[in-house]
CSV table of C-alpha atoms in Angstrom, one decimal:
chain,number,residue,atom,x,y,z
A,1,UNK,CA,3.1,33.2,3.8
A,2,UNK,CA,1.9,33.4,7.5
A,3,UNK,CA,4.5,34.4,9.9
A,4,UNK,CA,7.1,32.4,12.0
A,5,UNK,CA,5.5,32.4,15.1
A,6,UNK,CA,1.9,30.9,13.2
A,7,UNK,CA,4.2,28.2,11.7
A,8,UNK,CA,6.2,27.2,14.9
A,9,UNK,CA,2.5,27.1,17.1
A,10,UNK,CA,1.2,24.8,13.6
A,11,UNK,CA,3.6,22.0,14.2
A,12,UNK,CA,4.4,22.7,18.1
A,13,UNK,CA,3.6,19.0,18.6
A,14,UNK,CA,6.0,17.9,16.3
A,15,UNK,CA,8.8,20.5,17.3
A,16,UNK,CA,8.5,18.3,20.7
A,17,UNK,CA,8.9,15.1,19.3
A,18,UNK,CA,12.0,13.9,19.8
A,19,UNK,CA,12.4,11.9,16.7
A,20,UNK,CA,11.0,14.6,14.6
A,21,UNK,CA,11.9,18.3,16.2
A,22,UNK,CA,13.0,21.1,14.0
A,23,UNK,CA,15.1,19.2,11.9
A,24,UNK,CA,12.4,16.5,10.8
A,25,UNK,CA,9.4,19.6,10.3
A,26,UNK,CA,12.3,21.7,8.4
A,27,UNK,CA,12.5,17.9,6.3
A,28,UNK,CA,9.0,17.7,6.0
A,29,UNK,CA,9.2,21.7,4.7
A,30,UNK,CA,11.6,20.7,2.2
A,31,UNK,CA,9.4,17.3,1.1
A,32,UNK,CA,7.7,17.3,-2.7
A,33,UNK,CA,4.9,14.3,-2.1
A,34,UNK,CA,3.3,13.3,-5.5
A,35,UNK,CA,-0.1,11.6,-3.9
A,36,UNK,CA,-1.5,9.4,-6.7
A,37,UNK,CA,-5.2,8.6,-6.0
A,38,UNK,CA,-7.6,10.9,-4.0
A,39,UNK,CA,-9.5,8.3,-3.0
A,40,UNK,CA,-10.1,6.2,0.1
A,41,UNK,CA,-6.7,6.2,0.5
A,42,UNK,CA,-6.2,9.4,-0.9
A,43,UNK,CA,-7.9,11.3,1.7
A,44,UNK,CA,-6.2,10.3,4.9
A,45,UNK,CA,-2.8,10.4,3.4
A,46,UNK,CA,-3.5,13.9,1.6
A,47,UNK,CA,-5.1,15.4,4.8
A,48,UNK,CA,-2.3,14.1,7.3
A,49,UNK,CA,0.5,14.9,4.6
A,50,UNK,CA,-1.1,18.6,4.6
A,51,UNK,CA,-1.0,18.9,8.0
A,52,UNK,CA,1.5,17.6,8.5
A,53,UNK,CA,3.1,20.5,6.8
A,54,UNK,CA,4.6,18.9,3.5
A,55,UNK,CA,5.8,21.9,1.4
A,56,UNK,CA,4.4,20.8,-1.8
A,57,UNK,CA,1.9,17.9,-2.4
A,58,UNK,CA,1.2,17.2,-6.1
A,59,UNK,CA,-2.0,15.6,-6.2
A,60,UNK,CA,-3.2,13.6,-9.4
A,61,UNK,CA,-6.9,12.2,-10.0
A,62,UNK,CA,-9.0,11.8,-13.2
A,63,UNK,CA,-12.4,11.0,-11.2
A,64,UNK,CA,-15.3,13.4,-9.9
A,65,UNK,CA,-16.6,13.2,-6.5
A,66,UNK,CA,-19.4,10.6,-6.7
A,67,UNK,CA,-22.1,10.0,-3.5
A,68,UNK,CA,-21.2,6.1,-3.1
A,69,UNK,CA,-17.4,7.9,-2.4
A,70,UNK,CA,-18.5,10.0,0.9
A,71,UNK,CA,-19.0,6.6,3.1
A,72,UNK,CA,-15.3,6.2,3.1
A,73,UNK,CA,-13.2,9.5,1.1
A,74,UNK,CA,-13.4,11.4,4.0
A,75,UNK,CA,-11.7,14.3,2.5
A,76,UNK,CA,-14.9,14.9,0.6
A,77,UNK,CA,-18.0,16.5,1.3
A,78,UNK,CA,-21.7,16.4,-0.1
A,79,UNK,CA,-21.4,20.3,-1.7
A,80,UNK,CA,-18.6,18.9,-4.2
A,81,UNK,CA,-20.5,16.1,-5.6
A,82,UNK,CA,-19.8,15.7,-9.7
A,83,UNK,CA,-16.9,17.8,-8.9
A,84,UNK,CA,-12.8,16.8,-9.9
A,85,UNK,CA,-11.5,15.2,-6.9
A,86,UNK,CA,-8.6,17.2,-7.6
A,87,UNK,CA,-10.7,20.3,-7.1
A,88,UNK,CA,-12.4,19.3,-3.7
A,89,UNK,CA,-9.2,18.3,-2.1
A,90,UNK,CA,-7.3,21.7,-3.4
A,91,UNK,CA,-10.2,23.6,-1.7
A,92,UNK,CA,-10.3,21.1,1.8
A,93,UNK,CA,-6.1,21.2,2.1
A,94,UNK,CA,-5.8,24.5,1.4
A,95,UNK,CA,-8.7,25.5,4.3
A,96,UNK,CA,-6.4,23.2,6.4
A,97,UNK,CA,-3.0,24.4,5.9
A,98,UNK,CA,-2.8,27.5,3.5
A,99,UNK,CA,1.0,26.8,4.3
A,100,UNK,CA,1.9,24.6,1.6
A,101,UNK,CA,2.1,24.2,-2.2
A,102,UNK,CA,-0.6,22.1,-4.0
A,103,UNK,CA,-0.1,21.5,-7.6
A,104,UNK,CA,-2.9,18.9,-8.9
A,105,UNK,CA,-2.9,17.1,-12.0
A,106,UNK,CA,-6.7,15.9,-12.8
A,107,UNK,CA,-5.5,13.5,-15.2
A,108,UNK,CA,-4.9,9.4,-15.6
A,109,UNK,CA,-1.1,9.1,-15.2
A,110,UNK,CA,-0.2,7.0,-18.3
A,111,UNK,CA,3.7,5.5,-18.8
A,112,UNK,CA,4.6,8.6,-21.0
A,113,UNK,CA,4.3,11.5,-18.6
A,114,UNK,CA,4.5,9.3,-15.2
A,115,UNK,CA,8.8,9.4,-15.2
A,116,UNK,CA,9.1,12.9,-15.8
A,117,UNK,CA,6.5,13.5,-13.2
A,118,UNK,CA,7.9,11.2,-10.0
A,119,UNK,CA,11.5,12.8,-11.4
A,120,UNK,CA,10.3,15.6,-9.8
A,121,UNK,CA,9.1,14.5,-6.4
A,122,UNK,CA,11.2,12.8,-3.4
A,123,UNK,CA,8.3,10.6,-2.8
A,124,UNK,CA,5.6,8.5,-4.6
A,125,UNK,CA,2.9,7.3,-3.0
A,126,UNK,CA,0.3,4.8,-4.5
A,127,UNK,CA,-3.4,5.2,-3.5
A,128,UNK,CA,-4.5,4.1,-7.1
A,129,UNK,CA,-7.5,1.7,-7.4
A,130,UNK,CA,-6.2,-0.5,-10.0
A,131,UNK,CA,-3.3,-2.9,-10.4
A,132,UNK,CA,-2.4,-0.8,-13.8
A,133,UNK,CA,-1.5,2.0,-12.4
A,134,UNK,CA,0.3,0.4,-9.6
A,135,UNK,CA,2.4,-1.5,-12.5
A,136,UNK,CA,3.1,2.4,-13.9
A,137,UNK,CA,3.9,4.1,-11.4
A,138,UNK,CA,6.2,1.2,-9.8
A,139,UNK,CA,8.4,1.3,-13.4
A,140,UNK,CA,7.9,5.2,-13.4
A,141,UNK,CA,9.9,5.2,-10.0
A,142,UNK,CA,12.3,2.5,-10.7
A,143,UNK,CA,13.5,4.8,-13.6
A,144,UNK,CA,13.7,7.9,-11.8
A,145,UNK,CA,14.8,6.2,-8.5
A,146,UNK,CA,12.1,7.7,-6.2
A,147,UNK,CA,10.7,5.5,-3.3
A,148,UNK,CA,7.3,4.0,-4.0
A,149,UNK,CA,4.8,4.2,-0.8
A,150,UNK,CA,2.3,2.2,-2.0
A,151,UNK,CA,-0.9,1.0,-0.4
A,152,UNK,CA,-4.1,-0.9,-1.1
A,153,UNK,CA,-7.1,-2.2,0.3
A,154,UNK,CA,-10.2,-4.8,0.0
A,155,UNK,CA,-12.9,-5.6,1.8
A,156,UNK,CA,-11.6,-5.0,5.6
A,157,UNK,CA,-8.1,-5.7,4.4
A,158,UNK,CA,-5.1,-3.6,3.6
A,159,UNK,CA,-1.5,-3.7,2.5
A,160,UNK,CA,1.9,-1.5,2.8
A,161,UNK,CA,5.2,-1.4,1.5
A,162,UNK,CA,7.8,1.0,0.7
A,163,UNK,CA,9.7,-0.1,-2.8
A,164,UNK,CA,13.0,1.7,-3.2
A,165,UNK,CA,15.9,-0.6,-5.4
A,166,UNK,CA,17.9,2.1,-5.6
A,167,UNK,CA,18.3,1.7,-1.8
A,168,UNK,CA,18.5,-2.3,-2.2
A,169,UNK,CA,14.7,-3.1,-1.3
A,170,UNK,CA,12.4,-4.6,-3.8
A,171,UNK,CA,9.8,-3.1,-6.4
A,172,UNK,CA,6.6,-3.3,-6.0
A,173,UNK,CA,6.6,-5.9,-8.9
A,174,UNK,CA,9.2,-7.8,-7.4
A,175,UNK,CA,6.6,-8.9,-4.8
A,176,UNK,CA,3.6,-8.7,-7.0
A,177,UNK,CA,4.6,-9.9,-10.7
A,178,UNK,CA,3.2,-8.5,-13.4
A,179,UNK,CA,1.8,-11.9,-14.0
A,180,UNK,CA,-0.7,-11.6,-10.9
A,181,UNK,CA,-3.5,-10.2,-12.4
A,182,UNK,CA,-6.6,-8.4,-10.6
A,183,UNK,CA,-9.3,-11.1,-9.7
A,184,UNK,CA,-12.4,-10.1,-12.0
A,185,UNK,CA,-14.8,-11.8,-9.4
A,186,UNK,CA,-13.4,-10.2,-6.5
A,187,UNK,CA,-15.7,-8.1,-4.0
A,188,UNK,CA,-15.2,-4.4,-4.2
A,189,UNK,CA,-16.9,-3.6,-0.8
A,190,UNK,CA,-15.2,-2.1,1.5
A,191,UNK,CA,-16.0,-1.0,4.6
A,192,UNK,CA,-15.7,3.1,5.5
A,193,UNK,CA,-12.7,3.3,8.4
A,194,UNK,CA,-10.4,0.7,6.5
A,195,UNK,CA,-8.7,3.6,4.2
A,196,UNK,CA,-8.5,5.6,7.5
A,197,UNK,CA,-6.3,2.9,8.8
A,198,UNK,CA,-4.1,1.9,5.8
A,199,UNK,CA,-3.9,5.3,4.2
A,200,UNK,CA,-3.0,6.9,8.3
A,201,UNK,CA,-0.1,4.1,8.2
A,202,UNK,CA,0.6,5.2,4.8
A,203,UNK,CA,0.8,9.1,6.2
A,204,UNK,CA,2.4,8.1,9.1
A,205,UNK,CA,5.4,6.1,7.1
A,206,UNK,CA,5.9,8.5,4.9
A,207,UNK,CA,6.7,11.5,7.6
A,208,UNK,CA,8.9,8.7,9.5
A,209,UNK,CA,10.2,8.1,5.4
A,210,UNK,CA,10.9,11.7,5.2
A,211,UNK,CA,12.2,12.2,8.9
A,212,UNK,CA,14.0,9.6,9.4
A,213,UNK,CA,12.3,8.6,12.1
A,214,UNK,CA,12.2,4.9,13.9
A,215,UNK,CA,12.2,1.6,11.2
A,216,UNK,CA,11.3,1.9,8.1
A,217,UNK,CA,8.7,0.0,5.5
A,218,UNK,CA,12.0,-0.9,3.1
A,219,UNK,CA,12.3,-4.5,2.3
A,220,UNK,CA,8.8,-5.2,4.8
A,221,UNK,CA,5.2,-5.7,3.7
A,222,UNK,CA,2.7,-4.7,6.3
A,223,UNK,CA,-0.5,-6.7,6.1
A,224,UNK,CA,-3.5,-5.7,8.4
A,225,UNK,CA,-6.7,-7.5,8.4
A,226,UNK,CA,-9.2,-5.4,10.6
A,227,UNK,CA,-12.0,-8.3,10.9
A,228,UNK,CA,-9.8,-10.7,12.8
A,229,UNK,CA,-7.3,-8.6,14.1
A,230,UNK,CA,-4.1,-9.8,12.3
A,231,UNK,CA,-1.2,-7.9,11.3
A,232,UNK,CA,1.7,-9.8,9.6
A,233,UNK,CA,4.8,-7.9,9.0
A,234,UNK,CA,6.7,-9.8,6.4
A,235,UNK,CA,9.8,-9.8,5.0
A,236,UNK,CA,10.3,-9.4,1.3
A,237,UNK,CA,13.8,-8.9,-1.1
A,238,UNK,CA,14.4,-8.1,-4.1
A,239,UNK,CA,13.8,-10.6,-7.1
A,240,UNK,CA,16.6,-11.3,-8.5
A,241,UNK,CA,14.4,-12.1,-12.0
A,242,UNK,CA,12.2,-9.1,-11.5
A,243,UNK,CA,11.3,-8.3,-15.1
A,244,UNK,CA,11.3,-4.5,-13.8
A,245,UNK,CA,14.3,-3.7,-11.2
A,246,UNK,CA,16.0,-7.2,-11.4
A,247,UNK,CA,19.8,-7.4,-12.3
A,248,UNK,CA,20.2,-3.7,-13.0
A,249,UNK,CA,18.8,-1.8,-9.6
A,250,UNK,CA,21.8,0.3,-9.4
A,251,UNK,CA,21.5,1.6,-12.7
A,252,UNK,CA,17.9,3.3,-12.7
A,253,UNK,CA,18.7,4.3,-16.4
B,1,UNK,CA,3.7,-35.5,10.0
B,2,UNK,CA,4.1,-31.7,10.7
B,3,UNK,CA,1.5,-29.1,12.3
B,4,UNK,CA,1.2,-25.8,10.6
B,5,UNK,CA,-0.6,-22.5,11.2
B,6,UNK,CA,-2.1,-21.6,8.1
B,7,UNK,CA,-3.0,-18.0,7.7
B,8,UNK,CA,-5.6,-16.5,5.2
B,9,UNK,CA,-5.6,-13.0,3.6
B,10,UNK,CA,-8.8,-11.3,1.6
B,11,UNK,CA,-10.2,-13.2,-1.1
B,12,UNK,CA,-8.5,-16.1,0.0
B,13,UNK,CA,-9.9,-15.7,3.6
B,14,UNK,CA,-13.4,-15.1,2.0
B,15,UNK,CA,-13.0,-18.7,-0.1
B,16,UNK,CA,-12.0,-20.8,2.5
B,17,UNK,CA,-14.1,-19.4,5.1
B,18,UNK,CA,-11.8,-18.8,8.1
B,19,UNK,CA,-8.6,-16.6,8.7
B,20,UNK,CA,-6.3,-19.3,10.4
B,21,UNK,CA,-6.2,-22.9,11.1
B,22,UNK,CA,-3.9,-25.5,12.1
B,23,UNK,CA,-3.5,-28.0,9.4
B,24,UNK,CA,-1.2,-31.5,9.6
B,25,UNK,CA,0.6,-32.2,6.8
B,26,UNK,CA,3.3,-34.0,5.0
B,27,UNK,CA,3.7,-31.9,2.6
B,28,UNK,CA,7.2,-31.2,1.7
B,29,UNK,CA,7.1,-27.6,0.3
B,30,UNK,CA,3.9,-25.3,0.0
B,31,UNK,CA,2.7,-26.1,-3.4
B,32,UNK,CA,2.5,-29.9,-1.7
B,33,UNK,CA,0.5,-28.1,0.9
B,34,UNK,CA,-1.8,-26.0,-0.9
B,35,UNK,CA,-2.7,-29.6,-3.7
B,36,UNK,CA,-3.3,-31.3,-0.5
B,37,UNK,CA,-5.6,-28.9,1.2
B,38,UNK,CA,-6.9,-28.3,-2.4
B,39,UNK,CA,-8.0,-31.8,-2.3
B,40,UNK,CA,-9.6,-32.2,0.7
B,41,UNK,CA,-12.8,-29.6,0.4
B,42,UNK,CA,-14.1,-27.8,-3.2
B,43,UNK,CA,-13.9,-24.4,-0.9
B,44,UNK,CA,-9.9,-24.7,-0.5
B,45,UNK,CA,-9.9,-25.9,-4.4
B,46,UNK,CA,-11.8,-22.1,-5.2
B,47,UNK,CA,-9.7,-20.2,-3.1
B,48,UNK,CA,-6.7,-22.0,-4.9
B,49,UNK,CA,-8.0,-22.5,-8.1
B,50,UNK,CA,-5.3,-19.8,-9.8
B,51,UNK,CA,-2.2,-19.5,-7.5
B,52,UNK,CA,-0.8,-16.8,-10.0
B,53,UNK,CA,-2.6,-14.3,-8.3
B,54,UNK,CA,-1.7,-15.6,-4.5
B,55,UNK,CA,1.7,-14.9,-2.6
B,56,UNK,CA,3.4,-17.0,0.1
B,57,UNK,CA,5.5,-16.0,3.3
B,58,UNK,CA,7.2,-18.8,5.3
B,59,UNK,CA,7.3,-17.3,9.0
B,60,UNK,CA,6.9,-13.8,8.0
B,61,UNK,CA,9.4,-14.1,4.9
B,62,UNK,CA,8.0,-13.9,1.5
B,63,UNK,CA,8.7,-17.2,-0.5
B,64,UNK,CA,7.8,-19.1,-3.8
B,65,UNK,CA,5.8,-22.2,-3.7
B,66,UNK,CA,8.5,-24.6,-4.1
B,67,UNK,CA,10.4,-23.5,-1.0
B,68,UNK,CA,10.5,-26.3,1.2
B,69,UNK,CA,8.2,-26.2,4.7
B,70,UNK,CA,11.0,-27.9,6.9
B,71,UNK,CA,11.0,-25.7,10.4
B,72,UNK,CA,8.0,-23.8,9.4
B,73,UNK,CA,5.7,-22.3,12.0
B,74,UNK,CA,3.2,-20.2,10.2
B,75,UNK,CA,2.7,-20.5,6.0
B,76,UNK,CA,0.4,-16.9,5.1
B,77,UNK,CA,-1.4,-16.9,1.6
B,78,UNK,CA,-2.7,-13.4,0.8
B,79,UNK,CA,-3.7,-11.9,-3.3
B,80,UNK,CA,-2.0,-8.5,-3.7
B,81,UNK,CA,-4.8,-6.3,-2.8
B,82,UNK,CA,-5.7,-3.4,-5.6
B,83,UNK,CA,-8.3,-1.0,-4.0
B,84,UNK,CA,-7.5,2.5,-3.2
């Protein structure tokens, strides 16, 4: 472990925030982030979590680094290509903060192992590619009452929300039934800097999450469209028939 | 006859062709709205064609399609988006 004074010049721009200080980086210390995803999303969150001096960041991806990645997964490089995602951001968060404690799982998170897992973080967040493993890890959290940051992304579009019911927001299938199901004809481009500006708000609301800092994403869904310059913040509750969290949100069981 | 800013979100932009418009309506609740606009041009009847996989939020408030449209400004259709 480096000493005191390396850490307190590390985060001195945080020490001087007033909403974060001490108290919030000594949070942030203390945080255990489970990033699902290393991704487009992936990467901004996982490099501005690291730095941001989380004390442990689990980190769980199945896929390899592929070249059609590296136009937006900006926490991979060219020299890891065919290499486990997992592998490539250990090596690139570890360069940036030897600080902290990565743990990475290079494995699909499937129903069976994703409760124990979450059980064992403070915070989830979502940078999956699918609507599966959204639907998982949203039960997974309900169960072991741990927030949900989850984000996703299409085209020049993205979405945010933070799902807590044990807190009295909404999960994420309260907002997106299980019903919905992904669009098979739907466009997969997506252009390079959008993950840099979902997954940064996804980074940035999870220190202000962790912190304590100004409003938070409970009970909101932020939508950004970066081609015409919208942003919509919306209000959303909790369903009352949600086949997950509805009727029993204070039970978790 | 009521004026209404009608906001588009990802695929449902894409269909339709345009991110906002102001559409006049008598609709009385947005499922009225959406078979109305549906009806007008085959490109609102694609982007509309499955409204299972499309949300609704009446002035910034997430709603269902049967919520009525009385003293709405702005109706927002968006699909959950699923990238990462």
């Amino acid at each position: 472990m480096l000493d005191a004074s390396l850490s307190e010049d590390r985060y001195a721009r945080h020490h001087i925030l007033p909403e974060i200080g001490h108290k919030g980086q000594d949070r942030l210390g203390a945080a255990r982030v489970l990033v699902v995803g290393a991704g487009g999303l992936g990467a901004p969150v996982l490099l501005y979590l690291a730095a941001a001096g989380i004390g442990h960041i689990s980190i769980a991806d199945d896929d390899v680094v592929s070249l059609s990645n590296l136009q937006r997964q900006v926490l991979h490089s060219t020299s890891w290509l065919d290499q486990p995602k997992t592998q490539s951001a250990l090596a690139r968060l570890h360069d940036l903060n030897p600080e902290i404690e990565i743990t990475t799982y290079p494995v699909r998170i499937y129903d069976a192992e994703a409760i124990s897992l979450v059980g064992q973080h403070d915070l989830v967040i979502d940078c999956t590619d699918n609507l599966e493993g959204r639907y998982v890890l949203n039960h997974a959290c309900f169960k072991a009452r741990v927030p949900l940051l989850s984000g996703a992304i299409s085209g020049w579009e993205g979405h945010v929300g933070l799902y807590h019911p044990a807190q009295g927001g909404p999960c994420f299938a309260c907002v997106f039934p299980e019903a919905v199901e992904e669009r098979p004809a739907q466009n997969k481009g997506v252009v390079g800097a959008l993950p840099g500006v979902v997954g940064a708000t996804m980074a940035l609301n999870a220190i202000k999450h962790i912190t304590g800092a100004g409003a938070s994403l409970l009970g909101k869904l932020l939508l950004i469209d970066t081609l015409w310059n919208e942003q919509r913040l919306l209000n959303v509750a909790q369903d009352p028939a949600c086949p997950v969290c509805g009727g029993s949100h204070q039970e978790g069981c | 006859m009521a004026t209404y800013d009608v906001v588009y979100f990802a695929w449902v932009r894409e269909r339709i062709g345009l991110p906002r418009e102001e559409v006049e309506s008598t609709a009385q609740n947005v499922s009225d709205l959406i078979s109305e606009l549906s009806e007008r041009e085959p490109r609102y009847a694609a982007a509309f064609s499955d409204l299972s996989a499309i949300r609704v939020a009446l002035d910034q408030d997430l709603a269902q399609f049967d919520a009525p449209l009385e003293g709405v400004h702005e109706v927002a259709l968006f699909p959950p988006m699923t990238g990462g």
